[in-house]
XYZ file of C-alpha atoms in Angstrom:
759
model
C -8.766 24.763 -18.520
C -6.444 27.143 -16.775
C -2.703 27.067 -17.251
C -2.072 26.063 -13.629
C -4.415 23.099 -13.874
C -2.788 21.876 -17.084
C 0.684 22.041 -15.530
C -0.559 20.205 -12.452
C -2.024 17.426 -14.596
C 1.182 17.020 -16.588
C 3.530 16.903 -13.567
C 3.691 13.900 -11.250
C 5.067 13.935 -7.708
C 7.686 16.614 -7.101
C 8.344 17.107 -10.820
C 8.040 20.624 -12.246
C 6.743 21.699 -15.646
C 10.058 23.319 -16.597
C 11.899 20.022 -16.056
C 9.817 18.273 -18.745
C 11.269 17.865 -22.271
C 10.503 20.545 -24.842
C 8.359 18.113 -26.868
C 6.256 17.497 -23.770
C 5.937 21.181 -22.904
C 4.639 21.835 -26.428
C 1.549 19.728 -25.631
C 0.364 22.374 -23.176
C -1.101 24.372 -26.072
C -3.125 21.319 -27.172
C -4.556 21.013 -23.654
C -5.475 24.680 -23.566
C -7.012 24.707 -27.043
C -8.914 21.405 -26.740
C -9.069 21.316 -30.534
C -10.977 18.860 -32.711
C -8.860 19.179 -35.863
C -7.412 16.128 -37.555
C -3.913 17.399 -36.792
C -4.613 17.861 -33.078
C -3.003 15.189 -30.853
C -5.436 12.756 -29.258
C -5.113 12.836 -25.455
C -7.449 10.691 -23.341
C -7.268 10.039 -19.602
C -8.650 6.767 -18.200
C -9.582 7.381 -14.571
C -10.797 3.877 -13.708
C -11.955 0.519 -15.053
C -15.371 -0.881 -14.195
C -16.883 -4.283 -14.877
C -20.223 -4.888 -16.605
C -22.006 -8.057 -17.623
C -21.011 -9.074 -21.137
C -24.682 -9.560 -22.031
C -25.348 -5.837 -21.580
C -22.864 -4.784 -24.286
C -24.489 -3.387 -27.440
C -22.859 -5.947 -29.747
C -24.313 -8.811 -27.684
C -27.867 -7.482 -27.539
C -30.553 -8.533 -30.092
C -30.563 -5.963 -32.860
C -33.909 -4.136 -33.319
C -35.513 -4.731 -36.733
C -36.047 -1.961 -39.249
C -39.379 -1.308 -41.006
C -38.169 -3.012 -44.191
C -37.137 -6.162 -42.319
C -40.487 -6.241 -40.517
C -42.353 -5.947 -43.875
C -40.251 -8.764 -45.390
C -40.967 -11.034 -42.457
C -44.684 -10.275 -42.664
C -44.725 -11.105 -46.410
C -42.951 -14.441 -45.861
C -45.415 -15.339 -43.115
C -48.380 -14.650 -45.486
C -46.859 -16.842 -48.208
C -46.327 -19.759 -45.843
C -49.870 -19.442 -44.521
C -51.335 -19.376 -48.068
C -49.306 -22.442 -49.116
C -50.434 -24.305 -46.018
C -54.128 -23.601 -46.805
C -53.721 -24.627 -50.454
C -52.098 -27.911 -49.475
C -54.861 -28.712 -47.016
C -57.667 -28.150 -49.568
C -55.981 -30.096 -52.398
C -55.109 -33.289 -50.528
C -57.217 -36.480 -50.915
C -59.405 -37.545 -48.016
C -58.269 -40.482 -45.954
C -60.065 -43.771 -46.671
C -59.631 -47.510 -46.506
C -57.587 -49.210 -49.240
C -58.279 -52.524 -50.912
C -56.176 -54.477 -48.449
C -57.861 -52.853 -45.487
C -55.145 -50.283 -44.712
C -55.392 -46.544 -44.543
C -53.657 -44.039 -46.761
C -52.164 -41.018 -44.906
C -51.031 -37.963 -46.740
C -49.552 -34.989 -44.929
C -49.508 -31.364 -46.046
C -46.353 -30.412 -47.885
C -46.606 -26.790 -46.847
C -45.488 -27.510 -43.282
C -41.904 -28.175 -44.377
C -39.911 -25.014 -45.140
C -38.434 -24.767 -48.579
C -34.747 -24.476 -49.219
C -34.970 -20.996 -50.680
C -36.829 -19.613 -47.655
C -34.622 -18.439 -44.827
C -35.494 -19.496 -41.324
C -36.873 -16.826 -39.003
C -34.265 -17.606 -36.368
C -31.451 -16.938 -38.825
C -32.326 -13.248 -39.052
C -31.870 -12.702 -35.333
C -28.275 -12.580 -34.082
C -26.637 -15.727 -32.815
C -27.199 -16.340 -29.100
C -24.187 -15.732 -26.950
C -22.565 -18.809 -25.526
C -23.246 -19.495 -21.895
C -19.595 -19.153 -20.941
C -19.292 -15.755 -22.604
C -22.532 -14.534 -21.068
C -21.263 -15.333 -17.589
C -18.023 -13.398 -18.091
C -17.384 -9.821 -17.047
C -16.403 -7.196 -19.596
C -14.238 -4.267 -18.502
C -15.003 -0.765 -19.725
C -12.577 2.144 -19.301
C -14.150 5.308 -17.897
C -12.319 8.081 -19.764
C -12.428 11.701 -20.912
C -11.090 13.209 -24.125
C -8.893 16.275 -23.512
C -7.713 16.878 -27.076
C -8.396 15.525 -30.565
C -11.157 13.181 -31.716
C -11.263 9.578 -30.524
C -12.260 7.308 -33.429
C -13.010 3.613 -33.530
C -10.140 1.559 -34.961
C -7.546 4.237 -34.193
C -4.109 3.094 -32.992
C -2.894 4.850 -29.882
C -0.230 4.652 -27.159
C -1.157 3.444 -23.657
C 1.016 5.197 -21.054
C 1.151 3.762 -17.547
C 1.414 5.897 -14.390
C 5.194 5.229 -14.183
C 5.919 6.044 -17.832
C 8.628 8.639 -18.483
C 8.726 10.516 -21.818
C 12.393 11.336 -21.141
C 13.302 7.660 -21.370
C 11.434 7.294 -24.669
C 13.156 10.328 -26.197
C 16.519 8.926 -25.140
C 15.868 5.560 -26.784
C 14.225 6.855 -29.963
C 16.253 9.388 -32.008
C 14.681 12.667 -33.075
C 12.825 12.411 -36.373
C 12.484 8.622 -36.202
C 9.443 7.550 -38.261
C 8.227 3.961 -38.273
C 5.012 2.025 -37.611
C 3.948 1.871 -34.009
C 4.696 -1.853 -33.834
C 8.336 -1.297 -34.882
C 9.202 1.155 -32.110
C 11.760 -0.043 -29.537
C 10.279 -1.338 -26.277
C 9.898 1.297 -23.577
C 8.860 0.461 -19.995
C 5.237 1.197 -19.074
C 4.232 1.957 -22.681
C 2.119 -0.171 -25.027
C 0.253 0.244 -28.301
C -3.383 -0.727 -28.798
C -6.398 -0.109 -31.023
C -9.581 1.599 -29.864
C -12.018 -1.242 -30.533
C -15.319 -0.004 -29.109
C -16.454 3.452 -28.038
C -19.535 3.732 -25.856
C -21.852 6.503 -24.745
C -22.571 6.059 -21.032
C -26.289 6.498 -20.346
C -26.836 5.282 -16.810
C -26.626 1.493 -16.931
C -26.994 1.438 -20.705
C -24.182 1.589 -23.265
C -24.622 2.908 -26.799
C -22.173 2.395 -29.670
C -20.290 5.423 -31.013
C -18.038 5.874 -34.024
C -16.150 8.942 -32.740
C -16.096 11.193 -29.691
C -15.127 14.908 -29.834
C -12.932 16.510 -27.134
C -14.379 17.470 -23.769
C -16.707 14.460 -23.509
C -16.807 11.481 -21.174
C -16.942 8.064 -22.814
C -16.440 4.366 -22.250
C -13.751 2.414 -24.113
C -13.859 -1.353 -24.532
C -11.003 -3.751 -25.150
C -8.441 -2.143 -22.817
C -8.538 -4.756 -20.038
C -5.221 -6.236 -21.219
C -3.455 -2.848 -21.280
C -4.853 -0.814 -18.359
C -4.892 -1.991 -14.749
C -6.591 0.906 -12.956
C -5.716 4.190 -14.662
C -3.692 5.224 -17.701
C -3.180 7.942 -20.295
C -3.974 7.360 -23.978
C -2.160 9.589 -26.450
C -1.235 9.586 -30.116
C 2.197 11.078 -29.261
C 4.644 9.215 -26.992
C 6.051 12.511 -25.699
C 2.910 13.048 -23.591
C 3.460 12.580 -19.842
C 1.125 10.342 -17.826
C -1.517 12.121 -15.784
C -1.304 12.073 -12.019
C -3.467 9.249 -10.568
C -6.689 10.086 -8.799
C -6.614 10.931 -5.103
C -9.237 9.063 -3.074
C -10.498 10.595 0.139
C -11.213 7.144 1.583
C -7.770 5.642 2.194
C -7.662 1.813 2.287
C -7.006 0.918 5.926
C -8.865 -2.338 6.731
C -7.289 -5.565 5.517
C -8.318 -9.224 5.629
C -6.618 -12.443 4.543
C -8.587 -14.476 1.981
C -8.210 -18.152 1.076
C -10.466 -20.704 -0.687
C -12.303 -23.329 1.334
C -11.013 -25.984 -1.070
C -7.264 -25.624 -1.770
C -7.732 -26.890 -5.329
C -9.637 -23.677 -6.143
C -6.666 -21.391 -5.443
C -6.122 -20.532 -9.172
C -9.733 -19.357 -9.403
C -9.258 -17.181 -6.318
C -6.088 -15.609 -7.755
C -7.859 -14.894 -11.043
C -10.870 -13.444 -9.229
C -8.710 -11.156 -7.084
C -6.962 -9.867 -10.212
C -10.341 -9.003 -11.724
C -11.479 -7.358 -8.478
C -8.285 -5.296 -8.340
C -8.946 -4.059 -11.859
C -12.657 -3.402 -11.324
C -12.377 -1.454 -8.033
C -10.048 1.582 -8.124
C -9.929 1.910 -4.319
C -9.155 -1.680 -3.321
C -5.602 -2.997 -2.923
C -4.483 -6.614 -3.371
C -1.301 -7.741 -1.606
C 0.600 -11.002 -1.286
C 2.521 -11.037 1.984
C 5.817 -12.753 2.645
C 3.929 -15.574 4.369
C 2.031 -16.295 1.142
C -1.295 -14.888 2.322
C -3.523 -13.063 -0.160
C -4.586 -9.847 1.569
C -7.486 -7.596 0.608
C -7.152 -3.929 1.715
C -10.367 -1.887 1.706
C -11.577 1.514 2.871
C -13.992 0.310 5.537
C -16.493 -2.259 6.684
C -19.105 -1.593 3.987
C -16.485 -1.524 1.228
C -14.999 -4.770 2.560
C -18.357 -6.530 2.498
C -19.043 -5.360 -1.052
C -15.635 -6.591 -2.248
C -16.151 -9.995 -0.635
C -19.600 -10.330 -2.226
C -18.202 -9.446 -5.658
C -15.402 -11.950 -5.166
C -17.842 -14.741 -4.298
C -20.590 -14.014 -6.825
C -18.991 -12.272 -9.824
C -15.252 -12.795 -10.173
C -14.024 -15.957 -8.398
C -17.431 -17.691 -7.932
C -16.111 -19.977 -5.202
C -16.557 -20.348 -1.453
C -13.872 -18.409 0.406
C -12.710 -18.167 4.007
C -12.027 -14.688 5.375
C -9.932 -13.899 8.432
C -10.793 -11.386 11.095
C -10.102 -7.780 10.011
C -6.436 -6.874 10.438
C -6.271 -3.422 12.023
C -2.973 -1.516 11.591
C -1.325 0.224 14.516
C 1.784 2.347 14.961
C 4.305 2.464 17.803
C 5.847 5.588 19.261
C 7.360 7.059 22.419
C 6.303 10.058 24.484
C 7.692 12.328 27.138
C 7.543 11.058 30.743
C 4.051 11.745 32.149
C 3.580 14.434 34.787
C 0.473 12.882 36.406
C -0.375 9.309 37.282
C -3.445 7.294 36.323
C -5.559 8.908 39.085
C -4.603 12.432 37.889
C -2.222 13.140 40.770
C 1.123 14.823 40.242
C 4.058 12.449 40.255
C 6.056 13.800 43.186
C 5.978 11.726 46.316
C 5.372 8.494 44.486
C 8.029 9.241 41.875
C 10.727 7.227 43.665
C 8.524 4.147 43.768
C 7.687 4.485 40.082
C 11.359 4.953 39.124
C 12.396 1.865 41.093
C 9.645 -0.167 39.459
C 10.533 1.140 35.996
C 14.218 0.313 36.574
C 13.328 -3.264 37.439
C 11.214 -3.561 34.309
C 14.034 -2.190 32.162
C 16.560 -4.582 33.649
C 14.303 -7.526 32.877
C 13.840 -6.432 29.245
C 17.440 -5.522 28.383
C 20.008 -8.357 28.519
C 23.367 -8.168 30.219
C 26.323 -6.590 28.465
C 24.357 -3.539 27.271
C 24.995 -0.283 29.094
C 21.980 1.952 29.761
C 22.569 5.571 30.727
C 20.254 7.459 33.051
C 19.278 9.636 30.077
C 18.275 6.621 27.983
C 21.518 6.290 25.999
C 22.103 2.696 24.864
C 25.708 1.570 24.325
C 26.059 -1.776 22.574
C 28.954 -3.652 20.964
C 28.952 -6.002 18.002
C 29.404 -9.722 18.807
C 33.026 -9.725 17.578
C 33.826 -6.614 19.693
C 35.012 -4.612 16.665
C 32.433 -1.780 16.736
C 30.568 0.120 19.437
C 27.338 2.071 18.925
C 25.594 4.550 21.217
C 21.968 5.300 20.302
C 19.293 7.430 21.943
C 15.568 7.651 21.055
C 13.730 10.996 21.233
C 10.032 11.617 20.432
C 9.423 13.982 17.528
C 6.924 16.853 17.821
C 3.540 16.190 16.228
C 4.059 19.003 13.721
C 7.298 17.437 12.471
C 5.647 14.029 12.092
C 2.853 15.614 10.074
C 5.363 17.424 7.832
C 7.215 14.164 7.183
C 3.973 12.414 6.217
C 2.901 15.194 3.866
C 6.273 15.300 2.077
C 6.826 11.557 1.626
C 6.991 11.949 -2.175
C 9.618 14.673 -1.869
C 11.663 12.521 0.530
C 11.517 9.671 -1.960
C 12.779 12.022 -4.690
C 15.629 13.103 -2.418
C 16.589 9.466 -1.894
C 16.661 8.869 -5.653
C 18.796 11.992 -6.102
C 21.260 10.846 -3.436
C 21.564 7.363 -4.934
C 22.133 8.809 -8.420
C 24.870 11.099 -7.081
C 26.589 8.209 -5.322
C 26.441 6.069 -8.461
C 27.669 8.902 -10.689
C 24.590 9.007 -12.903
C 23.369 12.085 -14.757
C 21.221 14.374 -12.607
C 20.407 17.121 -15.092
C 16.711 16.241 -14.849
C 16.511 17.786 -11.367
C 15.214 21.293 -11.852
C 15.774 24.357 -9.730
C 12.169 24.335 -8.495
C 12.671 20.842 -7.103
C 15.690 22.100 -5.198
C 13.577 24.982 -3.909
C 10.988 22.497 -2.632
C 13.724 20.579 -0.832
C 15.067 23.710 0.868
C 11.530 24.776 1.763
C 10.967 21.362 3.344
C 14.210 21.754 5.285
C 13.141 25.216 6.458
C 9.852 23.854 7.824
C 11.734 21.248 9.827
C 14.065 23.903 11.252
C 11.087 26.020 12.333
C 9.652 23.228 14.495
C 12.869 21.552 15.692
C 14.006 24.355 17.959
C 15.617 24.269 21.384
C 18.858 23.096 22.873
C 18.304 19.377 22.340
C 17.411 19.915 18.650
C 20.397 22.141 17.850
C 21.814 21.325 14.372
C 19.550 18.274 14.179
C 18.144 19.077 10.732
C 21.626 19.350 9.201
C 22.590 16.015 10.780
C 19.650 13.974 9.439
C 21.127 10.843 7.884
C 18.054 8.911 6.744
C 14.279 8.638 6.958
C 12.421 5.450 7.743
C 10.829 3.031 7.270
C 11.376 2.385 3.545
C 13.529 5.550 3.451
C 10.494 7.858 3.249
C 8.662 7.357 6.546
C 7.915 9.627 9.534
C 11.050 8.640 11.508
C 14.537 10.125 11.247
C 18.088 8.958 11.954
C 20.500 11.639 13.172
C 24.277 11.155 13.078
C 26.225 13.037 15.762
C 29.378 10.960 15.592
C 32.541 13.057 15.759
C 34.455 10.842 13.334
C 31.884 10.692 10.551
C 28.986 12.962 9.544
C 26.471 12.104 6.846
C 23.510 14.230 5.815
C 20.672 13.770 3.359
C 21.148 17.385 2.278
C 24.859 17.321 1.403
C 26.098 13.709 1.499
C 28.884 12.110 3.572
C 31.748 14.068 5.063
C 34.613 13.343 7.436
C 37.590 14.922 9.105
C 40.065 13.003 7.000
C 39.718 11.038 3.829
C 40.962 7.861 5.498
C 38.603 8.201 8.437
C 35.702 9.020 6.143
C 36.365 5.996 3.962
C 36.473 3.749 7.038
C 32.992 4.727 8.166
C 31.481 5.223 4.711
C 32.040 1.553 3.832
C 29.797 0.465 6.707
C 27.335 3.376 6.575
C 24.769 1.390 4.610
C 24.758 -1.253 7.357
C 23.842 1.371 9.961
C 21.040 2.716 7.759
C 19.750 -0.808 7.057
C 19.576 -1.552 10.772
C 17.657 1.681 11.307
C 15.213 0.763 8.523
C 14.583 -2.663 10.061
C 14.047 -1.164 13.510
C 11.498 1.377 12.268
C 9.652 -1.260 10.238
C 8.755 -3.359 13.296
C 8.721 -2.025 16.834
C 9.282 -3.945 20.076
C 5.705 -3.845 21.384
C 3.824 -5.758 18.677
C 6.056 -5.633 15.578
C 4.174 -2.677 14.062
C 5.901 0.224 12.209
C 7.224 3.161 14.206
C 5.991 6.721 13.860
C 7.328 10.020 15.175
C 10.650 8.738 16.603
C 14.111 10.279 16.217
C 17.108 7.972 16.706
C 20.351 9.788 17.498
C 23.635 7.987 16.821
C 25.799 9.646 19.474
C 28.935 7.540 19.065
C 30.267 5.092 16.499
C 33.667 3.526 17.087
C 35.489 1.095 14.800
C 38.597 -0.922 15.613
C 41.510 -1.348 13.209
C 40.339 -4.854 12.321
C 37.104 -3.435 10.979
C 39.129 -1.022 8.863
C 40.988 -3.949 7.354
C 37.711 -5.762 6.754
C 36.381 -2.794 4.808
C 38.693 -3.500 1.887
C 37.542 -6.521 -0.131
C 40.778 -6.706 -2.109
C 42.885 -6.820 1.021
C 40.655 -9.512 2.501
C 40.973 -11.588 -0.662
C 44.782 -11.364 -0.580
C 44.962 -12.312 3.086
C 42.690 -15.309 2.586
C 44.740 -16.455 -0.426
C 47.960 -16.186 1.594
C 46.404 -18.163 4.430
C 45.357 -20.951 2.065
C 48.818 -21.043 0.446
C 50.357 -21.424 3.880
C 48.067 -24.364 4.587
C 49.098 -26.061 1.343
C 52.864 -25.631 2.001
C 52.820 -27.750 5.114
C 51.480 -28.158 8.566
C 54.872 -27.591 10.183
C 54.707 -23.831 9.937
C 50.981 -23.711 10.831
C 51.589 -22.974 14.471
C 53.945 -20.161 13.569
C 51.288 -18.605 11.361
C 48.798 -18.717 14.202
C 51.223 -17.016 16.553
C 51.911 -14.307 13.986
C 48.184 -13.722 13.485
C 47.580 -13.484 17.202
C 50.392 -10.952 17.470
C 48.688 -8.795 14.846
C 45.521 -8.843 16.968
C 43.178 -8.656 13.987
C 42.394 -12.276 13.064
C 40.603 -15.106 14.770
C 41.570 -18.808 14.943
C 38.406 -19.518 12.899
C 40.207 -18.091 9.858
C 41.821 -21.492 9.239
C 38.569 -23.087 8.120
C 37.080 -20.028 6.408
C 36.304 -20.467 2.696
C 38.137 -18.594 -0.007
C 37.131 -14.952 -0.384
C 35.766 -14.603 3.158
C 36.924 -11.667 5.235
C 39.319 -12.244 8.166
C 36.757 -10.444 10.369
C 34.108 -12.857 9.103
C 34.345 -15.252 12.027
C 31.745 -17.460 13.663
C 29.467 -14.415 14.105
C 29.085 -13.865 10.372
C 30.077 -10.943 8.115
C 30.895 -7.715 9.890
C 28.347 -5.727 7.859
C 25.613 -8.115 8.969
C 26.700 -7.767 12.587
C 26.424 -3.981 12.275
C 22.882 -4.288 10.883
C 21.742 -6.541 13.728
C 23.504 -4.447 16.378
C 21.983 -1.190 15.119
C 18.535 -2.763 15.050
C 18.847 -4.060 18.611
C 20.219 -0.723 19.824
C 17.196 1.110 18.400
C 14.774 -1.377 19.964
C 16.402 -1.119 23.394
C 16.459 2.679 23.111
C 12.700 2.544 22.601
C 12.103 0.222 25.542
C 13.749 2.560 28.070
C 11.331 5.336 27.060
C 7.568 5.556 27.739
C 6.072 3.558 24.851
C 2.632 4.159 23.385
C 0.432 2.686 20.679
C -1.042 4.831 17.902
C -4.452 3.863 16.536
C -5.923 4.674 13.136
C -8.862 7.061 13.508
C -11.987 7.632 11.441
C -13.730 10.974 11.072
C -17.386 10.219 11.780
C -20.125 12.523 10.442
C -23.589 11.744 11.820
C -26.920 13.397 11.038
C -29.513 12.751 13.747
C -32.647 14.306 15.161
C -32.832 15.757 18.644
C -34.868 12.766 19.866
C -32.066 10.254 19.303
C -29.094 12.502 20.089
C -28.454 10.871 23.452
C -28.470 7.380 21.966
C -25.879 8.401 19.378
C -23.626 9.749 22.139
C -24.047 6.517 24.086
C -22.890 4.412 21.130
C -19.909 6.722 20.519
C -18.742 6.623 24.140
C -19.150 2.847 24.240
C -16.757 2.504 21.292
C -14.068 4.889 22.578
C -15.300 7.704 20.302
C -14.888 11.412 20.965
C -17.254 14.177 19.846
C -15.500 17.173 18.297
C -18.329 19.373 17.079
C -22.110 19.561 17.152
C -24.195 21.912 15.028
C -27.912 22.287 14.498
C -29.144 22.734 10.956
C -31.189 25.913 10.749
C -34.875 25.451 10.120
C -34.868 21.761 11.060
C -34.447 19.604 14.144
C -31.431 17.832 12.610
C -28.062 17.872 14.351
C -24.761 17.395 12.496
C -22.261 15.639 14.772
C -18.561 15.407 13.959
C -16.578 12.878 15.970
C -13.487 10.665 15.785
C -13.655 6.903 16.215
C -10.890 4.262 16.321
C -10.868 1.975 13.302
C -10.575 -1.016 15.634
C -13.944 -0.109 17.202
C -15.765 0.726 13.967
C -16.937 -2.767 12.982
C -20.686 -2.970 13.436
C -20.844 0.710 14.413
C -23.172 1.776 11.580
C -25.590 -1.093 12.235
C -25.654 -0.391 15.962
C -26.323 3.321 15.416
C -29.194 2.566 13.051
C -30.586 -0.038 15.426
C -30.436 2.161 18.516
C -31.917 5.171 16.695
C -34.500 3.234 14.631
C -32.885 4.429 11.424
C -33.034 8.146 12.303
C -29.222 8.539 12.323
C -26.795 7.557 9.569
C -22.999 7.720 10.103
C -20.326 8.250 7.458
C -16.759 7.102 8.228
C -13.603 8.363 6.470
C -10.007 7.662 7.538
C -8.507 10.787 9.072
C -5.252 10.410 11.018
C -3.215 8.473 13.564
C -3.730 9.248 17.238
C -1.745 8.251 20.330
C -3.644 6.062 22.805
C -3.042 7.837 26.134
C -2.857 4.726 28.339
C 0.460 2.934 28.849
C 0.234 -0.717 27.709
C 2.862 -1.748 30.307
C 1.433 0.242 33.217
C 0.930 -1.423 36.603
C -0.371 0.252 39.788
C 2.332 1.515 42.148
C 0.570 3.768 44.678
C -2.085 2.949 47.226
C -4.673 5.077 45.432
C -4.016 3.254 42.155
C -4.363 -0.121 43.880
C -7.686 0.952 45.359
C -8.971 2.350 42.069
C -7.709 -0.200 39.538
C -7.024 -3.307 41.630
C -3.907 -5.459 41.668
C -3.907 -6.455 37.967
C -5.371 -3.214 36.562
C -6.118 -4.774 33.179
C -9.827 -4.036 32.965
C -9.611 -0.500 31.547
C -6.254 -0.563 29.739
C -7.350 -0.318 26.111
C -3.788 -0.116 24.772
C -2.884 -3.433 26.410
C -5.927 -5.105 24.852
C -4.922 -3.887 21.392
C -1.283 -4.907 21.919
C -2.141 -8.417 23.122
C -4.610 -8.915 20.270
C -1.955 -8.017 17.679
C 0.663 -10.206 19.368
C -1.733 -13.169 19.423
C -2.508 -12.700 15.735
C 1.201 -12.625 14.880
C 2.062 -15.601 17.094
C 4.187 -13.585 19.527
C 4.497 -14.225 23.246
C 1.654 -12.787 25.328
C 2.129 -12.302 29.048
C -1.181 -13.745 30.188
C -1.921 -16.424 32.760
C -4.516 -18.972 31.719
C -4.818 -20.374 35.254
C -3.527 -17.938 37.833
C -4.585 -19.762 41.028
C -5.133 -23.437 40.283
C -5.945 -24.340 43.902
C -8.896 -21.934 43.908
C -10.729 -23.620 41.056
C -13.871 -25.531 41.915
C -14.248 -28.596 39.710
C -16.859 -30.453 41.773
C -20.475 -30.149 40.765
C -22.916 -28.775 43.280
C -25.296 -31.189 44.950
C -28.837 -30.363 43.956
């Protein structure tokens, strides 16, 4: 192997080879040499686990007899046959006795003697029926260094294992049995029980395996979930997990038909998760068990394995849950009939203003530029938020660098907590500045001036394709440099509640206003953030505790001076009358609306949602890349199926020397169910599609669009809901989630005809 490949295998995420410990860097020579000496460290990578029937294992198969055993069996059979013949010839004939009875004598040779072993005892014992029905898990692995031997003790390193943590817990030169080592997260010790040679569907026993070979390892089902690294030295880093081209995108909810069989379903899903490296098993907050697969064919295979191999029960499966994303776009320049918005622009603006007023409640100020100004319920803080669509290039950069963003978040949290950050190497810093430079290249123009330096957070989950920008004059916070303020007092005021603002942003990006799906490609700008003096007092927990204690002492002294205390508090202008009944330790600004930090979270979330609703909203659909090979005779039928399912052809090439065409198209995941069967049916099996998840794409139609001009009324009708694909997707998701859907079951009740026709 080359040096670059070895370093790439040993480094996970944004980690660099130079940032690894010296003991770990020394293993690079073992990778390069791939030696088979006894002193060479044993390094094995397990890429996946696969399930086989326990009856097919070599130790459970009947052992073939050797020539000596066959000769011994043949000799015993001759002896028994000779004894049986001798007994038959020497016995007395049957005849009547004196009292009229008959004397019966049987051959003694039919009964086996005690010194003769039974034939069945030579063959191995039959496997019990329960064991034969079980699944055995075999690890698919490759030896990179050393010799793997049966019975050898070895370390099992999980994907999240860190050799730095082990070296910190175990002193240098510590020598003890493997069982006596201190516990380290994501590390275990096991014994290589069985080594197998993989020959198609057959498995052959092996005693040892030299480096560079692929093998199967048995007995690791309790230590390895999907992938792991086996090494004789704990200083070895875990290998990077495999990258699958087919990303899991289709999910279904699974439940047993009989509720009493839920434990069997849970056990079966655990086995399926271990046996299939591409599937994902999730348990949602609602308690549903969700199965995430790569596509329709993969989903059907997983359900069949769950019913027939792992759970062996009858299960109920929901309709496929298709993920969507929500975003905003620039105002369109043409209407739905491809006419420039000029003369009809006033009508559209008036209609849009009415829609916005119906969505946004009273008390929230909306600027003509889309700036939302909202105040917390206790009137102690005011926020001004604006939503801006991000360029597609920036969204793509954020998606590609999600691991680096996560590393930046860990670095920021460690700096705030005062932990040691010596593990961050210079190359990691160079990657961060390179990532920042790419953002600055694409965020150009007057409205994006200094935006990159003002990025406060990413979302959702602090590593998503949305950004929060802080442009407040009193407080600036950046992911590149940390918080800063004009004065220390002002900075401390805002820094105490900064996490509440970020939490509200994270909640807003996790579920959008259209159908509670995550946001994508949106920039929220915090233009203004004002805090009153009462909020400043509420920022100090010690001061709040003292004030609450003084209030309780005043209540215990007597009720005569209670009215005077209330007057004094009202003169201060920072406390509410509800403070009398507040429990001990509660903040004076913690009134009937709840804690002030919680009010900031809810207010920031609502501000972001309203900022989205005043902009043109769009849905983003998951798209498959569809590769189809078809002959020229059925080319038109393939195009018909693609256009029927909202597909779009990107490229068409003819294979030289044949009449085969290679078609490359994109297809929405929501329209892909039954697509392969329909293509094969329409083309009589002459075309075969292959679907792989590719990207997210904006659906061009507006889900809230209604006709406003005369031409649109003539073309689409009054309701205009027949061709709006985005509205169909949005209503389907809202129905599945139990949200309100603006549909009329009976629109004109007086026009219904309920009388039967006279025949």
